[in-house]
């Protein structure tokens, strides 16, 4: 399995259906436009037998972080930092659910952000989880911010450890 940047001339965005209309519409209508403006990057997991078919996707960008909403130890450690990498969206087509695509996409997104953070440093990855997906992210080591249960984070240090990448 591998992810590639969304290519509007190759990938069929209209048949993708993750069950959440806002996430389907983002892929269909916004993802390419936002990438061309350098606002976000969207990567898709292709079906190896039909590369135009999208099994899942995620979108990456940066976000301001309220470091006061972190546990005290992390507040102290990162009090000079302002931003985090954001997994802004992540979704798997309903027909591909429960086959490991979500896990693959999440790990792939964390790997890409880890690579980016080696060049432009940021201390956290943030996700805005849809209702029902909080436990999915917790499974991979994400923790909720103190003030927003749907917003979760993982430190780059933990990403590095979980992906077993040397510092
Ligand atoms: C959440 C979502 C990405 C999971 O994708 P998936 O391909 O079905 O997930 P996987 O098969 O890779 O599952 C990986 C692990 O996470 C678990 N998991 C999957 N969805 C879960 C959920 N909603 N809550 C808790 N655990 C979940 C699986 O049981 C599996 O655990 P296991 O390895 O112990 O068996 C997918 O259901 C989806 O796109 N949902 C709609 C959009 C959404 O909610 N996106 C996320 C927030 S923006």
PDB file of C-alpha atoms and ligand atoms in Angstrom:
ATOM      1  CA  UNK A   1       0.000   0.000   0.000  1.00  0.00           C
ATOM      2  CA  UNK A   2       1.193   3.522  -0.645  1.00  0.00           C
ATOM      3  CA  UNK A   3      -0.165   7.029  -0.610  1.00  0.00           C
ATOM      4  CA  UNK A   4       0.297   9.570  -3.380  1.00  0.00           C
ATOM      5  CA  UNK A   5      -0.655  13.241  -3.645  1.00  0.00           C
ATOM      6  CA  UNK A   6      -4.236  13.709  -4.826  1.00  0.00           C
ATOM      7  CA  UNK A   7      -4.262  14.143  -8.620  1.00  0.00           C
ATOM      8  CA  UNK A   8      -7.562  15.529  -9.871  1.00  0.00           C
ATOM      9  CA  UNK A   9      -6.868  14.281 -13.407  1.00  0.00           C
ATOM     10  CA  UNK A  10      -6.252  10.734 -12.238  1.00  0.00           C
ATOM     11  CA  UNK A  11      -8.268  10.085  -9.079  1.00  0.00           C
ATOM     12  CA  UNK A  12     -12.030   9.607  -9.096  1.00  0.00           C
ATOM     13  CA  UNK A  13     -13.192  11.852  -6.270  1.00  0.00           C
ATOM     14  CA  UNK A  14     -16.901  11.430  -6.996  1.00  0.00           C
ATOM     15  CA  UNK A  15     -17.302   7.778  -6.026  1.00  0.00           C
ATOM     16  CA  UNK A  16     -15.499   8.123  -2.672  1.00  0.00           C
ATOM     17  CA  UNK A  17     -17.908   7.649   0.243  1.00  0.00           C
ATOM     18  CA  UNK A  18     -16.729   7.472   3.869  1.00  0.00           C
ATOM     19  CA  UNK A  19     -20.263   8.013   5.215  1.00  0.00           C
ATOM     20  CA  UNK A  20     -19.614  11.616   6.313  1.00  0.00           C
ATOM     21  CA  UNK A  21     -20.762  14.097   3.692  1.00  0.00           C
ATOM     22  CA  UNK A  22     -18.452  16.903   4.871  1.00  0.00           C
ATOM     23  CA  UNK A  23     -15.415  14.652   4.380  1.00  0.00           C
ATOM     24  CA  UNK A  24     -16.675  13.410   0.980  1.00  0.00           C
ATOM     25  CA  UNK A  25     -17.295  16.982  -0.150  1.00  0.00           C
ATOM     26  CA  UNK A  26     -13.917  18.200   1.010  1.00  0.00           C
ATOM     27  CA  UNK A  27     -12.220  15.597  -1.170  1.00  0.00           C
ATOM     28  CA  UNK A  28     -14.538  16.308  -4.093  1.00  0.00           C
ATOM     29  CA  UNK A  29     -14.606  20.086  -4.023  1.00  0.00           C
ATOM     30  CA  UNK A  30     -11.888  21.563  -1.844  1.00  0.00           C
ATOM     31  CA  UNK A  31      -8.797  19.355  -1.540  1.00  0.00           C
ATOM     32  CA  UNK A  32      -7.292  20.086  -4.945  1.00  0.00           C
ATOM     33  CA  UNK A  33      -8.107  23.789  -4.800  1.00  0.00           C
ATOM     34  CA  UNK A  34      -6.604  24.150  -1.318  1.00  0.00           C
ATOM     35  CA  UNK A  35      -3.433  22.318  -2.391  1.00  0.00           C
ATOM     36  CA  UNK A  36      -3.001  24.614  -5.389  1.00  0.00           C
ATOM     37  CA  UNK A  37      -3.159  27.576  -2.972  1.00  0.00           C
ATOM     38  CA  UNK A  38      -0.533  25.952  -0.674  1.00  0.00           C
ATOM     39  CA  UNK A  39      -3.065  25.847   2.178  1.00  0.00           C
ATOM     40  CA  UNK A  40      -3.241  22.061   2.632  1.00  0.00           C
ATOM     41  CA  UNK A  41      -1.850  18.855   1.119  1.00  0.00           C
ATOM     42  CA  UNK A  42      -4.048  15.829   0.495  1.00  0.00           C
ATOM     43  CA  UNK A  43      -2.684  12.315   0.025  1.00  0.00           C
ATOM     44  CA  UNK A  44      -4.769   9.394  -1.181  1.00  0.00           C
ATOM     45  CA  UNK A  45      -4.474   5.651  -0.791  1.00  0.00           C
ATOM     46  CA  UNK A  46      -4.991   4.184  -4.257  1.00  0.00           C
ATOM     47  CA  UNK A  47      -6.559   0.834  -4.993  1.00  0.00           C
ATOM     48  CA  UNK A  48      -3.590  -1.055  -6.523  1.00  0.00           C
ATOM     49  CA  UNK A  49      -5.838  -2.730  -9.119  1.00  0.00           C
ATOM     50  CA  UNK A  50      -7.663   0.473 -10.060  1.00  0.00           C
ATOM     51  CA  UNK A  51      -5.326   3.387  -9.248  1.00  0.00           C
ATOM     52  CA  UNK A  52      -8.030   5.929 -10.038  1.00  0.00           C
ATOM     53  CA  UNK A  53     -10.076   4.547  -7.120  1.00  0.00           C
ATOM     54  CA  UNK A  54      -9.506   6.224  -3.745  1.00  0.00           C
ATOM     55  CA  UNK A  55      -9.600   3.836  -0.759  1.00  0.00           C
ATOM     56  CA  UNK A  56      -8.910   6.613   1.747  1.00  0.00           C
ATOM     57  CA  UNK A  57      -7.304   9.990   2.164  1.00  0.00           C
ATOM     58  CA  UNK A  58      -5.847  12.447   4.640  1.00  0.00           C
ATOM     59  CA  UNK A  59      -5.117  16.156   4.570  1.00  0.00           C
ATOM     60  CA  UNK A  60      -2.175  17.845   6.270  1.00  0.00           C
ATOM     61  CA  UNK A  61      -1.486  21.424   7.244  1.00  0.00           C
ATOM     62  CA  UNK A  62      -0.288  23.430  10.269  1.00  0.00           C
ATOM     63  CA  UNK A  63      -2.384  24.766  13.156  1.00  0.00           C
ATOM     64  CA  UNK A  64      -1.941  27.212  16.026  1.00  0.00           C
ATOM     65  CA  UNK A  65      -1.900  25.322  19.328  1.00  0.00           C
ATOM     66  CA  UNK A  66      -3.177  26.473  22.710  1.00  0.00           C
ATOM     67  CA  UNK A  67      -0.291  25.104  24.756  1.00  0.00           C
ATOM     68  CA  UNK A  68      -2.147  26.078  27.975  1.00  0.00           C
ATOM     69  CA  UNK A  69      -4.536  23.216  27.274  1.00  0.00           C
ATOM     70  CA  UNK A  70      -1.741  20.649  27.507  1.00  0.00           C
ATOM     71  CA  UNK A  71      -0.676  18.756  30.647  1.00  0.00           C
ATOM     72  CA  UNK A  72       1.575  20.935  32.872  1.00  0.00           C
ATOM     73  CA  UNK A  73       4.785  19.090  32.022  1.00  0.00           C
ATOM     74  CA  UNK A  74       4.279  19.641  28.294  1.00  0.00           C
ATOM     75  CA  UNK A  75       3.256  23.295  28.826  1.00  0.00           C
ATOM     76  CA  UNK A  76       6.606  23.904  30.463  1.00  0.00           C
ATOM     77  CA  UNK A  77       8.577  22.009  27.847  1.00  0.00           C
ATOM     78  CA  UNK A  78       6.937  23.706  24.873  1.00  0.00           C
ATOM     79  CA  UNK A  79       6.131  27.181  26.183  1.00  0.00           C
ATOM     80  CA  UNK A  80       8.113  28.830  23.353  1.00  0.00           C
ATOM     81  CA  UNK A  81       6.275  26.843  20.665  1.00  0.00           C
ATOM     82  CA  UNK A  82       3.172  28.088  18.853  1.00  0.00           C
ATOM     83  CA  UNK A  83       2.194  25.608  16.141  1.00  0.00           C
ATOM     84  CA  UNK A  84       1.610  21.951  15.515  1.00  0.00           C
ATOM     85  CA  UNK A  85       1.185  19.768  12.457  1.00  0.00           C
ATOM     86  CA  UNK A  86      -2.497  19.090  11.783  1.00  0.00           C
ATOM     87  CA  UNK A  87      -4.094  15.974  10.350  1.00  0.00           C
ATOM     88  CA  UNK A  88      -7.034  18.035   9.224  1.00  0.00           C
ATOM     89  CA  UNK A  89      -9.027  15.168   7.745  1.00  0.00           C
ATOM     90  CA  UNK A  90      -8.649  11.417   7.483  1.00  0.00           C
ATOM     91  CA  UNK A  91     -11.250   9.084   6.023  1.00  0.00           C
ATOM     92  CA  UNK A  92     -11.632   5.622   4.532  1.00  0.00           C
ATOM     93  CA  UNK A  93     -14.245   4.594   1.963  1.00  0.00           C
ATOM     94  CA  UNK A  94     -17.050   2.602   3.660  1.00  0.00           C
ATOM     95  CA  UNK A  95     -16.443  -0.338   1.285  1.00  0.00           C
ATOM     96  CA  UNK A  96     -12.813  -0.522   2.502  1.00  0.00           C
ATOM     97  CA  UNK A  97     -13.505  -0.177   6.228  1.00  0.00           C
ATOM     98  CA  UNK A  98     -11.989  -2.485   8.845  1.00  0.00           C
ATOM     99  CA  UNK A  99      -9.185  -3.715   6.596  1.00  0.00           C
ATOM    100  CA  UNK A 100      -6.369  -1.654   8.064  1.00  0.00           C
ATOM    101  CA  UNK A 101      -6.589   1.346   5.688  1.00  0.00           C
ATOM    102  CA  UNK A 102      -7.301   3.813   8.514  1.00  0.00           C
ATOM    103  CA  UNK A 103      -4.295   2.607  10.510  1.00  0.00           C
ATOM    104  CA  UNK A 104      -2.104   2.734   7.413  1.00  0.00           C
ATOM    105  CA  UNK A 105      -3.209   6.286   6.590  1.00  0.00           C
ATOM    106  CA  UNK A 106      -2.702   7.532  10.138  1.00  0.00           C
ATOM    107  CA  UNK A 107       0.819   6.078  10.415  1.00  0.00           C
ATOM    108  CA  UNK A 108       1.676   7.388   6.944  1.00  0.00           C
ATOM    109  CA  UNK A 109       0.438  10.883   7.928  1.00  0.00           C
ATOM    110  CA  UNK A 110       2.502  10.792  11.139  1.00  0.00           C
ATOM    111  CA  UNK A 111       5.572   9.702   9.151  1.00  0.00           C
ATOM    112  CA  UNK A 112       5.152  12.578   6.704  1.00  0.00           C
ATOM    113  CA  UNK A 113       4.753  15.115   9.519  1.00  0.00           C
ATOM    114  CA  UNK A 114       7.773  13.682  11.303  1.00  0.00           C
ATOM    115  CA  UNK A 115       9.817  14.174   8.124  1.00  0.00           C
ATOM    116  CA  UNK A 116       8.512  17.747   7.797  1.00  0.00           C
ATOM    117  CA  UNK A 117       9.326  18.505  11.437  1.00  0.00           C
ATOM    118  CA  UNK A 118      12.964  17.535  10.882  1.00  0.00           C
ATOM    119  CA  UNK A 119      13.183  20.620   8.634  1.00  0.00           C
ATOM    120  CA  UNK A 120      10.712  23.045  10.224  1.00  0.00           C
ATOM    121  CA  UNK A 121      10.370  22.018  13.859  1.00  0.00           C
ATOM    122  CA  UNK A 122       7.043  21.694  15.666  1.00  0.00           C
ATOM    123  CA  UNK A 123       6.462  19.683  18.838  1.00  0.00           C
ATOM    124  CA  UNK A 124       3.010  18.119  18.314  1.00  0.00           C
ATOM    125  CA  UNK A 125       0.616  16.578  15.832  1.00  0.00           C
ATOM    126  CA  UNK A 126      -3.017  17.577  16.328  1.00  0.00           C
ATOM    127  CA  UNK A 127      -6.196  15.916  15.037  1.00  0.00           C
ATOM    128  CA  UNK A 128      -9.812  17.055  15.132  1.00  0.00           C
ATOM    129  CA  UNK A 129     -11.640  13.772  15.611  1.00  0.00           C
ATOM    130  CA  UNK A 130     -15.180  13.306  14.368  1.00  0.00           C
ATOM    131  CA  UNK A 131     -17.592  11.869  16.947  1.00  0.00           C
ATOM    132  CA  UNK A 132     -16.948   8.164  17.204  1.00  0.00           C
ATOM    133  CA  UNK A 133     -13.326   8.377  16.012  1.00  0.00           C
ATOM    134  CA  UNK A 134     -11.744   9.546  19.286  1.00  0.00           C
ATOM    135  CA  UNK A 135     -11.021   5.971  20.344  1.00  0.00           C
ATOM    136  CA  UNK A 136      -9.427   5.297  16.943  1.00  0.00           C
ATOM    137  CA  UNK A 137      -6.834   8.018  17.581  1.00  0.00           C
ATOM    138  CA  UNK A 138      -6.348   7.042  21.235  1.00  0.00           C
ATOM    139  CA  UNK A 139      -5.410   3.584  20.042  1.00  0.00           C
ATOM    140  CA  UNK A 140      -2.433   5.155  18.271  1.00  0.00           C
ATOM    141  CA  UNK A 141      -1.252   7.185  21.290  1.00  0.00           C
ATOM    142  CA  UNK A 142      -3.175  10.443  20.846  1.00  0.00           C
ATOM    143  CA  UNK A 143      -4.480  12.215  23.998  1.00  0.00           C
ATOM    144  CA  UNK A 144      -7.299  14.777  24.242  1.00  0.00           C
ATOM    145  CA  UNK A 145      -6.481  18.428  25.025  1.00  0.00           C
ATOM    146  CA  UNK A 146      -7.662  19.423  28.529  1.00  0.00           C
ATOM    147  CA  UNK A 147     -10.461  21.657  27.220  1.00  0.00           C
ATOM    148  CA  UNK A 148     -11.604  19.925  23.994  1.00  0.00           C
ATOM    149  CA  UNK A 149     -12.327  16.186  24.010  1.00  0.00           C
ATOM    150  CA  UNK A 150     -12.584  16.059  20.191  1.00  0.00           C
ATOM    151  CA  UNK A 151      -9.159  17.649  19.696  1.00  0.00           C
ATOM    152  CA  UNK A 152      -6.269  15.292  20.351  1.00  0.00           C
ATOM    153  CA  UNK A 153      -2.494  15.499  20.186  1.00  0.00           C
ATOM    154  CA  UNK A 154       0.621  13.356  20.158  1.00  0.00           C
ATOM    155  CA  UNK A 155       4.146  14.708  20.702  1.00  0.00           C
ATOM    156  CA  UNK A 156       6.784  14.329  17.992  1.00  0.00           C
ATOM    157  CA  UNK A 157       8.890  12.545  20.614  1.00  0.00           C
ATOM    158  CA  UNK A 158       6.164   9.906  20.987  1.00  0.00           C
ATOM    159  CA  UNK A 159       5.710   9.661  17.214  1.00  0.00           C
ATOM    160  CA  UNK A 160       9.449   9.111  16.839  1.00  0.00           C
ATOM    161  CA  UNK A 161       9.381   6.423  19.529  1.00  0.00           C
ATOM    162  CA  UNK A 162       6.317   4.673  18.141  1.00  0.00           C
ATOM    163  CA  UNK A 163       7.739   4.682  14.606  1.00  0.00           C
ATOM    164  CA  UNK A 164      11.140   3.710  16.019  1.00  0.00           C
ATOM    165  CA  UNK A 165      12.940   6.547  14.256  1.00  0.00           C
ATOM    166  CA  UNK A 166      16.215   7.711  15.853  1.00  0.00           C
ATOM    167  CA  UNK A 167      16.110  11.359  17.125  1.00  0.00           C
TER     168      UNK A 167
HETATM  169  C1  LIG B   1     -12.224   5.984  11.572  1.00  0.00           C
HETATM  170  C2  LIG B   1     -11.782   5.350  10.246  1.00  0.00           C
HETATM  171  C3  LIG B   1     -10.725   6.209   9.590  1.00  0.00           C
HETATM  172  C4  LIG B   1     -11.206   3.930  10.545  1.00  0.00           C
HETATM  173  O1  LIG B   1     -10.765   3.361   9.319  1.00  0.00           O
HETATM  174  P1  LIG B   1     -10.639   1.774   9.129  1.00  0.00           P
HETATM  175  O2  LIG B   1      -9.897   1.532   7.850  1.00  0.00           O
HETATM  176  O3  LIG B   1     -11.952   1.111   9.284  1.00  0.00           O
HETATM  177  O4  LIG B   1      -9.739   1.394  10.376  1.00  0.00           O
HETATM  178  P2  LIG B   1      -8.711   0.181  10.499  1.00  0.00           P
HETATM  179  O5  LIG B   1      -9.276  -1.041   9.858  1.00  0.00           O
HETATM  180  O6  LIG B   1      -7.362   0.598  10.000  1.00  0.00           O
HETATM  181  O7  LIG B   1      -8.632   0.006  12.074  1.00  0.00           O
HETATM  182  C5  LIG B   1      -7.430   0.119  12.801  1.00  0.00           C
HETATM  183  C6  LIG B   1      -7.735  -0.143  14.247  1.00  0.00           C
HETATM  184  O8  LIG B   1      -8.556   0.921  14.758  1.00  0.00           O
HETATM  185  C7  LIG B   1      -9.778   0.388  15.263  1.00  0.00           C
HETATM  186  N1  LIG B   1     -10.847   1.327  14.906  1.00  0.00           N
HETATM  187  C8  LIG B   1     -11.303   1.618  13.668  1.00  0.00           C
HETATM  188  N2  LIG B   1     -12.267   2.552  13.746  1.00  0.00           N
HETATM  189  C9  LIG B   1     -12.416   2.818  15.065  1.00  0.00           C
HETATM  190  C10 LIG B   1     -13.261   3.702  15.793  1.00  0.00           C
HETATM  191  N3  LIG B   1     -14.144   4.500  15.179  1.00  0.00           N
HETATM  192  N4  LIG B   1     -13.138   3.730  17.147  1.00  0.00           N
HETATM  193  C11 LIG B   1     -12.229   2.920  17.779  1.00  0.00           C
HETATM  194  N5  LIG B   1     -11.393   2.087  17.133  1.00  0.00           N
HETATM  195  C12 LIG B   1     -11.498   2.039  15.799  1.00  0.00           C
HETATM  196  C13 LIG B   1      -9.949  -0.956  14.581  1.00  0.00           C
HETATM  197  O9  LIG B   1     -10.748  -1.814  15.362  1.00  0.00           O
HETATM  198  C14 LIG B   1      -8.525  -1.435  14.473  1.00  0.00           C
HETATM  199  O10 LIG B   1      -8.098  -1.969  15.700  1.00  0.00           O
HETATM  200  P3  LIG B   1      -7.310  -3.376  15.769  1.00  0.00           P
HETATM  201  O11 LIG B   1      -6.017  -3.130  15.026  1.00  0.00           O
HETATM  202  O12 LIG B   1      -7.100  -3.599  17.237  1.00  0.00           O
HETATM  203  O13 LIG B   1      -8.170  -4.354  15.095  1.00  0.00           O
HETATM  204  C15 LIG B   1     -12.981   5.126   9.286  1.00  0.00           C
HETATM  205  O14 LIG B   1     -13.988   4.413   9.964  1.00  0.00           O
HETATM  206  C16 LIG B   1     -13.578   6.401   8.714  1.00  0.00           C
HETATM  207  O15 LIG B   1     -13.124   6.916   7.695  1.00  0.00           O
HETATM  208  N6  LIG B   1     -14.641   6.929   9.350  1.00  0.00           N
HETATM  209  C17 LIG B   1     -15.328   8.086   8.841  1.00  0.00           C
HETATM  210  C18 LIG B   1     -14.479   9.337   8.910  1.00  0.00           C
HETATM  211  C19 LIG B   1     -13.859   9.568  10.273  1.00  0.00           C
HETATM  212  O16 LIG B   1     -14.472   9.397  11.311  1.00  0.00           O
HETATM  213  N7  LIG B   1     -12.572   9.969  10.216  1.00  0.00           N
HETATM  214  C20 LIG B   1     -11.739  10.142  11.397  1.00  0.00           C
HETATM  215  C21 LIG B   1     -11.871  11.450  12.069  1.00  0.00           C
HETATM  216  S1  LIG B   1     -11.734  12.869  11.085  1.00  0.00           S
END
